[in-house]
mmCIF file of C-alpha atoms in Angstrom:
data_model
loop_
_atom_site.group_PDB
_atom_site.id
_atom_site.type_symbol
_atom_site.label_atom_id
_atom_site.label_comp_id
_atom_site.label_asym_id
_atom_site.label_seq_id
_atom_site.Cartn_x
_atom_site.Cartn_y
_atom_site.Cartn_z
ATOM 1 C CA MET A 1 -95.003 171.116 -95.238
ATOM 2 C CA ALA A 2 -97.839 168.758 -94.956
ATOM 3 C CA ILE A 3 -100.197 168.830 -98.136
ATOM 4 C CA SER A 4 -104.032 168.793 -97.681
ATOM 5 C CA SER A 5 -106.338 167.353 -100.253
ATOM 6 C CA GLY A 6 -108.831 169.765 -99.302
ATOM 7 C CA VAL A 7 -111.365 166.795 -98.783
ATOM 8 C CA HIS A 8 -112.342 166.113 -95.182
ATOM 9 C CA GLN A 9 -112.951 162.642 -94.530
ATOM 10 C CA PRO A 10 -115.269 161.844 -91.632
ATOM 11 C CA VAL A 11 -113.666 160.224 -88.735
ATOM 12 C CA ARG A 12 -114.866 156.862 -87.669
ATOM 13 C CA ARG A 13 -115.154 156.061 -84.058
ATOM 14 C CA ARG A 14 -116.052 153.033 -82.374
ATOM 15 C CA THR A 15 -119.698 152.601 -81.484
ATOM 16 C CA THR A 16 -120.027 152.609 -77.505
ATOM 17 C CA LEU A 17 -122.503 151.392 -74.988
ATOM 18 C CA ALA A 18 -123.438 154.977 -74.237
ATOM 19 C CA ASP A 19 -124.564 155.302 -78.113
ATOM 20 C CA VAL A 20 -126.787 152.371 -77.546
ATOM 21 C CA ALA A 21 -128.317 153.618 -74.243
ATOM 22 C CA ARG A 22 -128.982 157.052 -76.157
ATOM 23 C CA VAL A 23 -130.622 155.570 -79.185
ATOM 24 C CA SER A 24 -132.759 152.961 -77.131
ATOM 25 C CA GLY A 25 -133.735 155.761 -74.618
ATOM 26 C CA VAL A 26 -132.188 153.806 -71.462
ATOM 27 C CA SER A 27 -129.420 154.187 -69.074
ATOM 28 C CA VAL A 28 -126.057 153.043 -69.797
ATOM 29 C CA ALA A 29 -126.461 150.597 -67.034
ATOM 30 C CA ALA A 30 -129.649 149.116 -68.450
ATOM 31 C CA ALA A 31 -128.120 148.786 -71.804
ATOM 32 C CA SER A 32 -125.221 146.792 -70.418
ATOM 33 C CA GLN A 33 -127.398 144.629 -68.379
ATOM 34 C CA VAL A 34 -129.707 143.727 -71.416
ATOM 35 C CA LEU A 35 -126.819 143.108 -73.861
ATOM 36 C CA SER A 36 -124.683 140.931 -71.397
ATOM 37 C CA GLY A 37 -127.386 138.986 -70.005
ATOM 38 C CA GLN A 38 -126.135 140.316 -66.345
ATOM 39 C CA LYS A 39 -128.174 139.683 -63.433
ATOM 40 C CA GLY A 40 -131.145 141.984 -63.171
ATOM 41 C CA ALA A 41 -131.604 141.858 -67.042
ATOM 42 C CA THR A 42 -135.108 140.426 -66.583
ATOM 43 C CA ARG A 43 -136.484 143.229 -64.796
ATOM 44 C CA TYR A 44 -136.720 145.176 -68.017
ATOM 45 C CA SER A 45 -139.862 144.786 -70.098
ATOM 46 C CA PRO A 46 -139.514 142.624 -73.310
ATOM 47 C CA ALA A 47 -140.191 145.831 -75.393
ATOM 48 C CA THR A 48 -137.488 147.569 -73.554
ATOM 49 C CA ALA A 49 -134.860 144.553 -74.073
ATOM 50 C CA ALA A 50 -135.860 144.631 -77.861
ATOM 51 C CA ARG A 51 -135.316 148.188 -78.309
ATOM 52 C CA VAL A 52 -131.713 147.985 -77.031
ATOM 53 C CA ARG A 53 -131.000 144.931 -79.004
ATOM 54 C CA GLU A 54 -132.233 146.732 -82.084
ATOM 55 C CA ALA A 55 -130.411 149.804 -81.459
ATOM 56 C CA ALA A 56 -127.069 147.695 -81.039
ATOM 57 C CA ARG A 57 -127.939 145.960 -84.190
ATOM 58 C CA LEU A 58 -128.464 149.302 -85.997
ATOM 59 C CA LEU A 59 -125.455 150.794 -84.692
ATOM 60 C CA ARG A 60 -123.080 147.563 -85.218
ATOM 61 C CA TYR A 61 -122.089 147.621 -81.389
ATOM 62 C CA ARG A 62 -119.467 145.236 -80.486
ATOM 63 C CA PRO A 63 -118.510 144.862 -76.731
ATOM 64 C CA SER A 64 -115.298 146.072 -75.822
ATOM 65 C CA LEU A 65 -112.843 143.491 -74.547
ATOM 66 C CA ALA A 66 -111.153 145.858 -72.199
ATOM 67 C CA GLY A 67 -114.638 146.792 -70.800
ATOM 68 C CA ARG A 68 -115.541 142.918 -70.450
ATOM 69 C CA ILE A 69 -112.378 142.332 -68.584
ATOM 70 C CA ILE A 70 -113.033 145.224 -66.118
ATOM 71 C CA ARG A 71 -116.692 144.113 -65.682
ATOM 72 C CA GLN A 72 -116.221 140.160 -65.537
ATOM 73 C CA GLY A 73 -112.344 139.885 -64.634
ATOM 74 C CA ARG A 74 -111.840 137.793 -67.376
ATOM 75 C CA THR A 75 -111.267 137.939 -71.317
ATOM 76 C CA GLY A 76 -113.647 135.010 -72.177
ATOM 77 C CA ILE A 77 -110.902 133.722 -74.169
ATOM 78 C CA MET A 78 -109.204 130.413 -73.955
ATOM 79 C CA GLY A 79 -105.966 129.194 -76.138
ATOM 80 C CA LEU A 80 -105.203 125.813 -77.480
ATOM 81 C CA VAL A 81 -101.680 125.007 -78.804
ATOM 82 C CA LEU A 82 -101.749 121.814 -81.056
ATOM 83 C CA PRO A 83 -98.688 119.688 -81.906
ATOM 84 C CA ALA A 84 -97.881 120.465 -85.647
ATOM 85 C CA LEU A 85 -98.484 117.764 -88.282
ATOM 86 C CA ALA A 86 -100.758 115.704 -86.090
ATOM 87 C CA ASP A 87 -103.648 115.327 -88.407
ATOM 88 C CA ALA A 88 -105.839 113.517 -85.761
ATOM 89 C CA TYR A 89 -105.614 116.575 -83.469
ATOM 90 C CA VAL A 90 -106.393 119.107 -86.205
ATOM 91 C CA THR A 91 -109.368 117.316 -87.578
ATOM 92 C CA SER A 92 -110.836 115.929 -84.290
ATOM 93 C CA LEU A 93 -109.639 117.472 -81.132
ATOM 94 C CA ALA A 94 -109.539 121.162 -82.447
ATOM 95 C CA PRO A 95 -113.248 120.869 -83.317
ATOM 96 C CA GLY A 96 -114.213 119.230 -80.170
ATOM 97 C CA CYS A 97 -112.420 122.185 -78.160
ATOM 98 C CA ILE A 98 -114.192 124.649 -80.129
ATOM 99 C CA THR A 99 -117.608 123.143 -79.767
ATOM 100 C CA ALA A 100 -117.120 122.878 -75.971
ATOM 101 C CA ALA A 101 -115.675 126.249 -75.641
ATOM 102 C CA THR A 102 -118.597 127.965 -77.602
ATOM 103 C CA ARG A 103 -120.904 125.829 -75.343
ATOM 104 C CA CYS A 104 -119.384 127.187 -72.090
ATOM 105 C CA GLY A 105 -119.404 130.754 -73.617
ATOM 106 C CA TYR A 106 -115.882 131.143 -74.504
ATOM 107 C CA GLU A 107 -113.910 131.953 -77.719
ATOM 108 C CA LEU A 108 -111.078 129.711 -78.334
ATOM 109 C CA ILE A 109 -107.608 130.746 -80.203
ATOM 110 C CA VAL A 110 -105.945 127.970 -81.757
ATOM 111 C CA SER A 111 -102.281 127.635 -83.019
ATOM 112 C CA ALA A 112 -99.818 124.949 -83.799
ATOM 113 C CA ALA A 113 -96.105 124.194 -83.428
ATOM 114 C CA HIS A 114 -93.760 121.278 -83.294
ATOM 115 C CA LEU A 115 -94.185 119.922 -79.730
ATOM 116 C CA ALA A 116 -90.415 119.523 -78.960
ATOM 117 C CA SER A 117 -89.278 123.070 -80.099
ATOM 118 C CA ASP A 118 -88.927 126.671 -78.902
ATOM 119 C CA GLU A 119 -91.720 127.383 -81.303
ATOM 120 C CA TYR A 120 -94.286 125.696 -79.220
ATOM 121 C CA GLN A 121 -93.313 127.678 -76.093
ATOM 122 C CA GLN A 122 -93.351 130.905 -78.099
ATOM 123 C CA ARG A 123 -97.153 130.111 -79.175
ATOM 124 C CA VAL A 124 -97.865 129.712 -75.427
ATOM 125 C CA SER A 125 -96.112 132.842 -74.492
ATOM 126 C CA HIS A 126 -97.915 134.834 -77.148
ATOM 127 C CA LEU A 127 -101.381 133.412 -75.779
ATOM 128 C CA LEU A 128 -100.101 134.721 -72.191
ATOM 129 C CA ASP A 129 -99.571 137.992 -73.737
ATOM 130 C CA LEU A 130 -103.187 138.207 -75.116
ATOM 131 C CA ASP A 131 -104.152 137.358 -71.251
ATOM 132 C CA VAL A 132 -106.373 134.433 -72.159
ATOM 133 C CA ASP A 133 -108.291 132.900 -69.227
ATOM 134 C CA GLY A 134 -106.645 129.441 -69.642
ATOM 135 C CA LEU A 135 -104.700 127.361 -71.828
ATOM 136 C CA VAL A 136 -105.101 123.665 -73.145
ATOM 137 C CA LEU A 137 -101.547 122.301 -73.909
ATOM 138 C CA PHE A 138 -99.864 119.031 -75.046
ATOM 139 C CA ALA A 139 -97.274 118.046 -72.399
ATOM 140 C CA SER A 140 -93.686 117.543 -73.620
ATOM 141 C CA GLN A 141 -90.432 117.478 -71.569
ATOM 142 C CA GLU A 142 -89.352 120.736 -73.290
ATOM 143 C CA LEU A 143 -92.541 122.501 -72.020
ATOM 144 C CA ILE A 144 -92.306 121.224 -68.665
ATOM 145 C CA ARG A 145 -88.725 122.334 -68.257
ATOM 146 C CA SER A 146 -89.338 125.777 -69.863
ATOM 147 C CA GLU A 147 -89.561 129.218 -68.452
ATOM 148 C CA VAL A 148 -93.079 129.800 -69.686
ATOM 149 C CA TYR A 149 -94.386 126.680 -67.990
ATOM 150 C CA ARG A 150 -92.932 127.765 -64.635
ATOM 151 C CA GLU A 151 -94.549 131.327 -65.293
ATOM 152 C CA LEU A 152 -97.921 129.367 -65.876
ATOM 153 C CA VAL A 153 -97.588 127.280 -62.599
ATOM 154 C CA GLU A 154 -96.324 130.081 -60.409
ATOM 155 C CA SER A 155 -99.013 132.782 -61.730
ATOM 156 C CA ARG A 156 -101.709 130.048 -61.344
ATOM 157 C CA ARG A 157 -102.957 130.536 -64.715
ATOM 158 C CA PRO A 158 -105.488 127.899 -65.372
ATOM 159 C CA VAL A 159 -103.982 125.052 -67.594
ATOM 160 C CA VAL A 160 -105.173 121.602 -68.704
ATOM 161 C CA LEU A 161 -102.427 119.265 -69.888
ATOM 162 C CA LEU A 162 -103.389 116.734 -72.680
ATOM 163 C CA GLU A 163 -102.067 113.352 -73.686
ATOM 164 C CA HIS A 164 -98.584 113.033 -72.292
ATOM 165 C CA ASP A 165 -98.831 112.263 -68.467
ATOM 166 C CA THR A 166 -96.051 114.243 -66.205
ATOM 167 C CA ALA A 167 -94.939 113.995 -62.748
ATOM 168 C CA ASP A 168 -96.716 117.143 -62.093
ATOM 169 C CA GLN A 169 -99.792 116.370 -59.993
ATOM 170 C CA ASN A 170 -100.769 119.987 -59.412
ATOM 171 C CA VAL A 171 -102.159 120.705 -62.903
ATOM 172 C CA ASP A 172 -105.448 119.241 -64.459
ATOM 173 C CA PHE A 173 -104.588 116.288 -67.050
ATOM 174 C CA VAL A 174 -106.930 114.598 -69.665
ATOM 175 C CA GLY A 175 -105.349 111.765 -71.205
ATOM 176 C CA MET A 176 -105.578 108.114 -72.481
ATOM 177 C CA ASP A 177 -106.217 105.317 -70.200
ATOM 178 C CA ASP A 178 -102.979 103.418 -71.330
ATOM 179 C CA LEU A 179 -103.692 100.229 -69.239
ATOM 180 C CA ALA A 180 -107.251 99.902 -70.493
ATOM 181 C CA ASN A 181 -106.067 100.385 -74.115
ATOM 182 C CA TYR A 182 -103.402 97.847 -73.632
ATOM 183 C CA ARG A 183 -105.738 95.200 -71.976
ATOM 184 C CA GLN A 184 -107.951 95.700 -75.277
ATOM 185 C CA ALA A 185 -105.069 95.235 -77.710
ATOM 186 C CA VAL A 186 -103.222 92.439 -75.921
ATOM 187 C CA GLY A 187 -106.533 90.789 -75.134
ATOM 188 C CA ARG A 188 -107.569 90.843 -78.614
ATOM 189 C CA LEU A 189 -104.155 89.205 -79.726
ATOM 190 C CA LYS A 190 -104.256 86.522 -77.123
ATOM 191 C CA SER A 191 -107.907 85.560 -78.251
ATOM 192 C CA LEU A 192 -106.396 84.839 -81.664
ATOM 193 C CA GLY A 193 -103.685 82.530 -79.848
ATOM 194 C CA HIS A 194 -100.700 84.920 -79.813
ATOM 195 C CA GLN A 195 -98.426 84.351 -76.850
ATOM 196 C CA ARG A 196 -95.385 86.457 -77.742
ATOM 197 C CA ILE A 197 -96.177 90.080 -78.246
ATOM 198 C CA GLY A 198 -93.803 92.967 -78.526
ATOM 199 C CA LEU A 199 -94.108 96.850 -77.939
ATOM 200 C CA ILE A 200 -93.079 99.797 -80.343
ATOM 201 C CA TYR A 201 -93.462 103.069 -78.489
ATOM 202 C CA GLU A 202 -92.051 106.497 -77.878
ATOM 203 C CA LEU A 203 -88.428 107.532 -76.926
ATOM 204 C CA GLU A 204 -88.459 107.589 -73.167
ATOM 205 C CA TYR A 205 -86.089 110.590 -72.995
ATOM 206 C CA ALA A 206 -88.460 112.666 -75.252
ATOM 207 C CA VAL A 207 -91.849 111.717 -73.997
ATOM 208 C CA PRO A 208 -92.855 112.463 -70.489
ATOM 209 C CA SER A 209 -95.343 109.530 -70.249
ATOM 210 C CA ALA A 210 -93.196 106.647 -72.418
ATOM 211 C CA HIS A 211 -91.788 104.836 -69.294
ATOM 212 C CA VAL A 212 -95.130 104.848 -67.752
ATOM 213 C CA ARG A 213 -96.931 103.496 -70.653
ATOM 214 C CA ARG A 214 -94.355 100.843 -71.193
ATOM 215 C CA LEU A 215 -95.100 99.677 -67.496
ATOM 216 C CA ALA A 216 -98.713 99.744 -68.402
ATOM 217 C CA PHE A 217 -98.254 97.282 -71.268
ATOM 218 C CA GLU A 218 -96.099 94.885 -69.079
ATOM 219 C CA GLN A 219 -98.985 95.067 -66.546
ATOM 220 C CA ALA A 220 -101.607 94.309 -69.003
ATOM 221 C CA VAL A 221 -99.383 91.367 -70.748
ATOM 222 C CA ASP A 222 -98.744 89.994 -67.086
ATOM 223 C CA GLU A 223 -102.499 90.149 -66.225
ATOM 224 C CA LEU A 224 -103.399 88.041 -69.378
ATOM 225 C CA GLY A 225 -100.864 85.341 -68.244
ATOM 226 C CA LEU A 226 -98.478 86.057 -71.156
ATOM 227 C CA PRO A 227 -94.611 86.326 -70.871
ATOM 228 C CA VAL A 228 -93.285 89.890 -70.741
ATOM 229 C CA LEU A 229 -90.525 90.330 -73.269
ATOM 230 C CA PRO A 230 -88.324 93.077 -72.481
ATOM 231 C CA ARG A 231 -86.165 92.573 -75.614
ATOM 232 C CA TYR A 232 -89.152 93.300 -77.845
ATOM 233 C CA CYS A 233 -90.100 96.505 -76.053
ATOM 234 C CA ILE A 234 -88.555 98.942 -78.577
ATOM 235 C CA GLN A 235 -88.390 102.765 -78.332
ATOM 236 C CA THR A 236 -88.266 104.442 -81.781
ATOM 237 C CA ALA A 237 -88.822 108.108 -82.907
ATOM 238 C CA HIS A 238 -92.118 109.236 -84.182
ATOM 239 C CA HIS A 239 -90.783 109.183 -87.946
ATOM 240 C CA ARG A 240 -88.297 106.878 -89.463
ATOM 241 C CA ASP A 241 -84.404 107.408 -88.872
ATOM 242 C CA ALA A 242 -81.205 105.421 -88.841
ATOM 243 C CA GLN A 243 -81.179 105.097 -85.203
ATOM 244 C CA SER A 244 -84.784 103.984 -84.833
ATOM 245 C CA LEU A 245 -84.128 101.272 -87.617
ATOM 246 C CA ALA A 246 -81.264 100.003 -85.893
ATOM 247 C CA ALA A 247 -83.265 99.919 -82.526
ATOM 248 C CA LEU A 248 -85.832 97.868 -84.299
ATOM 249 C CA THR A 249 -83.162 95.204 -85.463
ATOM 250 C CA PRO A 250 -84.090 92.720 -82.426
ATOM 251 C CA VAL A 251 -87.828 92.674 -83.749
ATOM 252 C CA LEU A 252 -86.893 92.360 -87.523
ATOM 253 C CA GLU A 253 -84.608 89.406 -86.767
ATOM 254 C CA ALA A 254 -87.142 87.679 -84.545
ATOM 255 C CA LYS A 255 -89.318 85.881 -87.265
ATOM 256 C CA GLY A 256 -90.668 82.706 -85.793
ATOM 257 C CA ASP A 257 -90.239 83.840 -82.271
ATOM 258 C CA LEU A 258 -92.156 87.170 -81.977
ATOM 259 C CA THR A 259 -95.844 86.633 -83.283
ATOM 260 C CA ALA A 260 -97.417 90.249 -82.825
ATOM 261 C CA LEU A 261 -96.782 93.981 -82.019
ATOM 262 C CA VAL A 262 -98.622 96.699 -80.351
ATOM 263 C CA VAL A 263 -97.486 99.842 -81.793
ATOM 264 C CA ARG A 264 -98.182 103.292 -80.522
ATOM 265 C CA GLY A 265 -98.782 106.205 -82.792
ATOM 266 C CA HIS A 266 -100.091 106.470 -86.391
ATOM 267 C CA TRP A 267 -96.923 107.724 -88.198
ATOM 268 C CA ARG A 268 -94.752 105.165 -86.191
ATOM 269 C CA MET A 269 -96.980 102.401 -87.489
ATOM 270 C CA GLU A 270 -96.743 103.651 -90.946
ATOM 271 C CA TRP A 271 -92.921 103.516 -91.143
ATOM 272 C CA MET A 272 -92.571 100.374 -89.139
ATOM 273 C CA TYR A 273 -95.151 98.645 -91.302
ATOM 274 C CA GLN A 274 -92.882 99.438 -94.536
ATOM 275 C CA ALA A 275 -89.691 98.404 -92.633
ATOM 276 C CA LEU A 276 -91.327 94.960 -91.887
ATOM 277 C CA LEU A 277 -92.167 94.598 -95.549
ATOM 278 C CA GLU A 278 -88.577 95.620 -96.641
ATOM 279 C CA TRP A 279 -87.281 92.832 -94.324
ATOM 280 C CA GLY A 280 -89.542 90.103 -95.704
ATOM 281 C CA TRP A 281 -92.181 90.051 -93.062
ATOM 282 C CA ALA A 282 -95.972 89.317 -94.178
ATOM 283 C CA VAL A 283 -98.628 91.082 -92.214
ATOM 284 C CA PRO A 284 -100.400 89.476 -90.767
ATOM 285 C CA ASP A 285 -99.050 86.003 -91.792
ATOM 286 C CA ASP A 286 -95.766 86.245 -90.021
ATOM 287 C CA VAL A 287 -96.868 88.974 -87.349
ATOM 288 C CA SER A 288 -100.194 90.503 -86.358
ATOM 289 C CA LEU A 289 -100.245 94.421 -85.729
ATOM 290 C CA VAL A 290 -102.357 96.464 -83.529
ATOM 291 C CA ASN A 291 -101.866 100.269 -83.279
ATOM 292 C CA ILE A 292 -102.863 102.513 -80.517
ATOM 293 C CA SER A 293 -103.532 105.997 -81.780
ATOM 294 C CA GLY A 294 -106.198 108.668 -82.665
ATOM 295 C CA HIS A 295 -106.249 107.782 -86.218
ATOM 296 C CA ASP A 296 -109.282 106.460 -87.951
ATOM 297 C CA TYR A 297 -108.104 103.391 -90.184
ATOM 298 C CA ARG A 298 -111.570 102.698 -91.316
ATOM 299 C CA ARG A 299 -110.955 105.476 -94.048
ATOM 300 C CA ASP A 300 -107.695 104.000 -95.193
ATOM 301 C CA ARG A 301 -107.049 101.503 -97.944
ATOM 302 C CA LEU A 302 -105.010 99.668 -95.439
ATOM 303 C CA ARG A 303 -107.244 98.543 -92.484
ATOM 304 C CA ILE A 304 -104.985 98.305 -89.580
ATOM 305 C CA THR A 305 -106.527 96.854 -86.334
ATOM 306 C CA ALA A 306 -106.388 99.618 -83.878
ATOM 307 C CA VAL A 307 -107.538 100.870 -80.172
ATOM 308 C CA GLN A 308 -108.624 104.309 -81.598
ATOM 309 C CA THR A 309 -108.201 107.085 -79.164
ATOM 310 C CA PRO A 310 -111.392 109.258 -78.591
ATOM 311 C CA ILE A 311 -109.683 112.548 -79.837
ATOM 312 C CA ALA A 312 -112.739 114.742 -80.027
ATOM 313 C CA LYS A 313 -113.930 113.676 -76.517
ATOM 314 C CA MET A 314 -110.574 114.265 -75.176
ATOM 315 C CA GLY A 315 -110.787 118.061 -76.349
ATOM 316 C CA GLU A 316 -114.300 118.447 -74.970
ATOM 317 C CA GLN A 317 -113.303 117.249 -71.510
ATOM 318 C CA ALA A 318 -110.365 119.327 -71.558
ATOM 319 C CA VAL A 319 -112.200 122.547 -72.220
ATOM 320 C CA GLN A 320 -114.943 121.569 -69.621
ATOM 321 C CA LEU A 321 -112.161 121.028 -67.022
ATOM 322 C CA LEU A 322 -110.534 124.120 -68.066
ATOM 323 C CA THR A 323 -113.881 125.888 -67.713
ATOM 324 C CA HIS A 324 -114.234 124.618 -64.183
ATOM 325 C CA ARG A 325 -110.788 125.441 -63.114
ATOM 326 C CA ILE A 326 -111.209 129.064 -64.149
ATOM 327 C CA GLY A 327 -114.446 129.249 -62.019
ATOM 328 C CA HIS A 328 -112.894 127.133 -59.177
ATOM 329 C CA PRO A 329 -109.290 127.914 -58.980
ATOM 330 C CA ASP A 330 -108.934 126.362 -55.415
ATOM 331 C CA ASP A 331 -110.353 122.792 -56.320
ATOM 332 C CA PRO A 332 -108.157 119.918 -56.153
ATOM 333 C CA PRO A 333 -106.519 119.118 -59.535
ATOM 334 C CA GLN A 334 -108.490 116.411 -61.647
ATOM 335 C CA ARG A 335 -107.103 113.597 -63.901
ATOM 336 C CA ILE A 336 -109.455 112.366 -66.630
ATOM 337 C CA LEU A 337 -108.290 109.063 -68.417
ATOM 338 C CA LEU A 338 -110.335 107.877 -71.633
ATOM 339 C CA PRO A 339 -110.179 104.305 -72.794
ATOM 340 C CA GLY A 340 -110.035 104.006 -76.403
ATOM 341 C CA GLU A 341 -112.227 101.858 -78.761
ATOM 342 C CA LEU A 342 -110.861 98.537 -80.489
ATOM 343 C CA ILE A 343 -111.445 98.969 -84.159
ATOM 344 C CA GLU A 344 -111.192 95.650 -86.050
ATOM 345 C CA GLY A 345 -108.970 95.699 -89.220
ATOM 346 C CA THR A 346 -107.093 93.219 -91.418
ATOM 347 C CA THR A 347 -103.461 93.104 -89.582
ATOM 348 C CA VAL A 348 -104.433 90.535 -87.050
ATOM 349 C CA LYS A 349 -105.004 86.701 -87.743
ATOM 350 C CA ASN A 350 -105.315 83.377 -85.636
ATOM 351 C CA ARG A 351 -101.938 82.183 -84.616
#
């Protein structure tokens, strides 16, 4: 048997648009137009509009998401899934995306997961369950091959891919201008007298764009009249492991032959720099280093020379492109490539 306390608590219900209309003395249609800024709202006098807004404030009225979907055919929400443990994306790209989304009239739901994991795909699936209007995602082989990505493509849900280029030319993409970045890095090294330059970059089987990035490096080296050195173009993992150290052996044994390295990724630069020191190399006396990443080394104790990716701008461009795609679903896909900025540090010297 249910036991009653004898105290009747008032039932709280959500304030509706009809409540706002009743209190302000206007029709529901008028209240809706004033509060949403819909076409036709300007035909109401400033006094009427002020009365409606004041009623909404006093009643603590919040628009219904379901109602907005019915009226506008969209939720007004975008989703962004970041790669976990990528500091530059958390501190620079996410704020850039949020600022651009707010400017475009959208809310942004941000989450993160390890890029090469089922968890990343689960985050994407969760955002689809929330019926977001569009998604900004980081490309990976795992994502491109996943069922949730096929669902995205087949349903024509607006999506913009970031950073890692893919063979899918039917999706909007914002990434780095790799050729321009290598021209800056290799050009700076050549200006200091370096002739034999190697590349430390991503594992090609794990990163969709790694092979294309290597070709861009070789093109930049060739354009500048320097020898291409396939032996010193080494694939390694993002973080230090035994396999990556073994792959690095040709470089570590090349003292006197190799004079400079271009390294992709901040964490790869961190562990590789330490490995060079352990093998008795001096930086930059024995080898000059240039990093390509979104990390700002100007704040670090070790001032590494780098071509810094414009991470915040990448986020802004992605949201603007996604907004355009939502409004113009039949327009041709766009590809935006952003060059980095050469930041001088202490890890290069004259040869």
